[in-house]
Amino acid sequence: MEATARAQPNIALVKYWGKRDTSRNLPAVDSLSLTLADLHTDMRVRFDPSLTADELTVNGVEEPRLLGRVSRCLDDVAGRGRPAAAVDSRTNFPLGAGLASSASAFAALVVAAAAATGRDAGTAELASLAGHASGSAARSLYPGIVLLRAKAGECSGITVSSVAAPDEWPLRVVVAVTETKPKSRASGEAMEISRSTSPFYPRWVDEQPRDLEAALAAVRARDLAAVGRVAEHNCLKMHSVMWTSRPALVYWNAATVDCLETVRRLQAQGTEVFFTIDAGPQVKAVCTAAAEPVVRDALAATTGVQAVLTSGLGAGARVTGERC
Ligand code: DP6
């Protein structure tokens, strides 16, 4: 009972920040994201009746701190009566630093666990299971540009779909890494702090449908500048909610601000690029393929940038190896 799956992180253009139901981990707002191609998590799950407890290694190192969340996710997929599992996760990018490692990890975990148990689940069901573990993980089940509707009805869960395949709009993402240490506070906990303390949180939730519809229209028109106007504003609103939380949630560093200036300078020169930032100090620049070299070089030359990663848009989570 063993399977391996691969999933890529996703970068939100219209962000998920805040939950409407913490026990089911349901987002308060809709979101729109890009599934990446070149950063990935490979997850091997082996259910083994001879094990007495679940085991987890991340990039070859035992990770007991993350085991509780992983075990709960395995219970969701395989049932509480399942055998214990050995889980081995490998990534080719820095963990926990705002590069959406939990999204690719839990997307890959549900796909591998379902395959290992022989559970015949469709993508929508797997997305719901992944979303229960980590809201943004639900989006990594789908390719290209992905829409997550937070509520289909009064009490139903999420609905996720791909609104453009990777080859229908081959955007590029340049990630400026300004810090590789894991962040101090997990997104889930930080969202609850924002919901209960930021005076801007209700307004953030109220304005989200407008941002989402504007972003969807811009995606349909393949209008990068229009997507960028919504995405940058939505990102800065989310960070305003974070900054006005108590305690203040400030994920940026000096290099983060310098990278924003770099993107502004490129835009002033006519380069087709916009920025977004998640719960970490990295800056993600979304651009056309033609603009990628100039964006990559400008961000790499920005003070405080430690590394630059580039990616196109890619596929949803999938099984890469199976052995029963
Ligand atoms: C800032 O999906 O990590 O990246 O559901 O609590 O696991 P949990 O949160 P998570 O939050 C992602 C927040 C974000 C924005 C986004 O990806 O939409």
Short mmCIF file of N, CA, C and O in Angstrom, two decimals, residues 2-8 40-44 108 111-112 115 316-323:
data_model
loop_
_atom_site.label_atom_id
_atom_site.label_comp_id
_atom_site.label_asym_id
_atom_site.label_seq_id
_atom_site.Cartn_x
_atom_site.Cartn_y
_atom_site.Cartn_z
N GLU A 2 1.39 1.55 -1.17
CA GLU A 2 2.33 2.67 -1.26
C GLU A 2 2.09 3.43 -2.56
O GLU A 2 1.77 2.82 -3.59
N ALA A 3 2.18 4.75 -2.49
CA ALA A 3 2.06 5.54 -3.72
C ALA A 3 2.84 6.84 -3.54
O ALA A 3 3.06 7.31 -2.42
N THR A 4 3.24 7.40 -4.67
CA THR A 4 3.95 8.69 -4.66
C THR A 4 3.19 9.65 -5.57
O THR A 4 2.71 9.26 -6.64
N ALA A 5 3.08 10.90 -5.11
CA ALA A 5 2.40 11.92 -5.92
C ALA A 5 3.26 13.17 -5.95
O ALA A 5 4.06 13.42 -5.05
N ARG A 6 3.08 13.94 -7.01
CA ARG A 6 3.77 15.23 -7.13
C ARG A 6 2.74 16.35 -7.20
O ARG A 6 1.73 16.23 -7.89
N ALA A 7 3.01 17.46 -6.50
CA ALA A 7 2.17 18.65 -6.62
C ALA A 7 3.06 19.88 -6.59
O ALA A 7 4.15 19.86 -5.99
N GLN A 8 2.59 20.94 -7.22
CA GLN A 8 3.32 22.20 -7.22
C GLN A 8 2.60 23.21 -6.32
O GLN A 8 1.38 23.14 -6.18
N HIS A 40 8.32 21.97 -6.82
CA HIS A 40 7.40 20.87 -6.55
C HIS A 40 7.70 20.14 -5.25
O HIS A 40 8.79 20.26 -4.68
N THR A 41 6.69 19.40 -4.81
CA THR A 41 6.81 18.49 -3.67
C THR A 41 6.52 17.08 -4.17
O THR A 41 5.50 16.87 -4.83
N ASP A 42 7.40 16.15 -3.87
CA ASP A 42 7.14 14.73 -4.14
C ASP A 42 6.85 14.06 -2.81
O ASP A 42 7.66 14.16 -1.87
N MET A 43 5.71 13.41 -2.72
CA MET A 43 5.25 12.84 -1.45
C MET A 43 5.03 11.34 -1.61
O MET A 43 4.26 10.92 -2.47
N ARG A 44 5.75 10.57 -0.78
CA ARG A 44 5.52 9.12 -0.82
C ARG A 44 4.79 8.71 0.46
O ARG A 44 5.22 9.09 1.56
N ALA A 108 -0.24 16.98 -2.61
CA ALA A 108 0.45 15.72 -2.94
C ALA A 108 0.08 14.63 -1.94
O ALA A 108 -0.09 13.46 -2.32
N VAL A 111 -3.38 13.04 -2.68
CA VAL A 111 -3.36 12.24 -3.91
C VAL A 111 -2.59 10.94 -3.67
O VAL A 111 -3.05 9.85 -4.05
N ALA A 112 -1.44 11.03 -2.99
CA ALA A 112 -0.66 9.81 -2.71
C ALA A 112 -1.41 8.88 -1.77
O ALA A 112 -1.46 7.66 -1.99
N ALA A 115 -4.29 7.14 -3.54
CA ALA A 115 -3.79 6.09 -4.44
C ALA A 115 -3.28 4.89 -3.65
O ALA A 115 -3.52 3.74 -4.04
N GLY A 316 -1.97 20.04 -12.27
CA GLY A 316 -2.47 19.77 -10.93
C GLY A 316 -1.76 18.56 -10.33
O GLY A 316 -1.00 17.86 -11.01
N ALA A 317 -2.02 18.32 -9.04
CA ALA A 317 -1.38 17.19 -8.34
C ALA A 317 -1.74 15.88 -9.01
O ALA A 317 -2.87 15.70 -9.47
N ARG A 318 -0.78 14.97 -9.07
CA ARG A 318 -1.04 13.69 -9.73
C ARG A 318 -0.15 12.59 -9.17
O ARG A 318 0.93 12.86 -8.65
N VAL A 319 -0.59 11.36 -9.38
CA VAL A 319 0.20 10.20 -8.95
C VAL A 319 1.38 10.05 -9.89
O VAL A 319 1.25 10.17 -11.10
N THR A 320 2.56 9.81 -9.31
CA THR A 320 3.74 9.61 -10.16
C THR A 320 4.31 8.21 -10.00
O THR A 320 5.14 7.79 -10.80
N GLY A 321 3.90 7.51 -8.95
CA GLY A 321 4.38 6.13 -8.78
C GLY A 321 3.46 5.41 -7.83
O GLY A 321 3.03 5.97 -6.83
N GLU A 322 3.13 4.17 -8.14
CA GLU A 322 2.16 3.43 -7.34
C GLU A 322 2.64 2.01 -7.17
O GLU A 322 3.14 1.41 -8.12
N ARG A 323 2.51 1.47 -5.95
CA ARG A 323 2.89 0.08 -5.75
C ARG A 323 2.04 -0.47 -4.62
O ARG A 323 2.08 0.07 -3.51
#
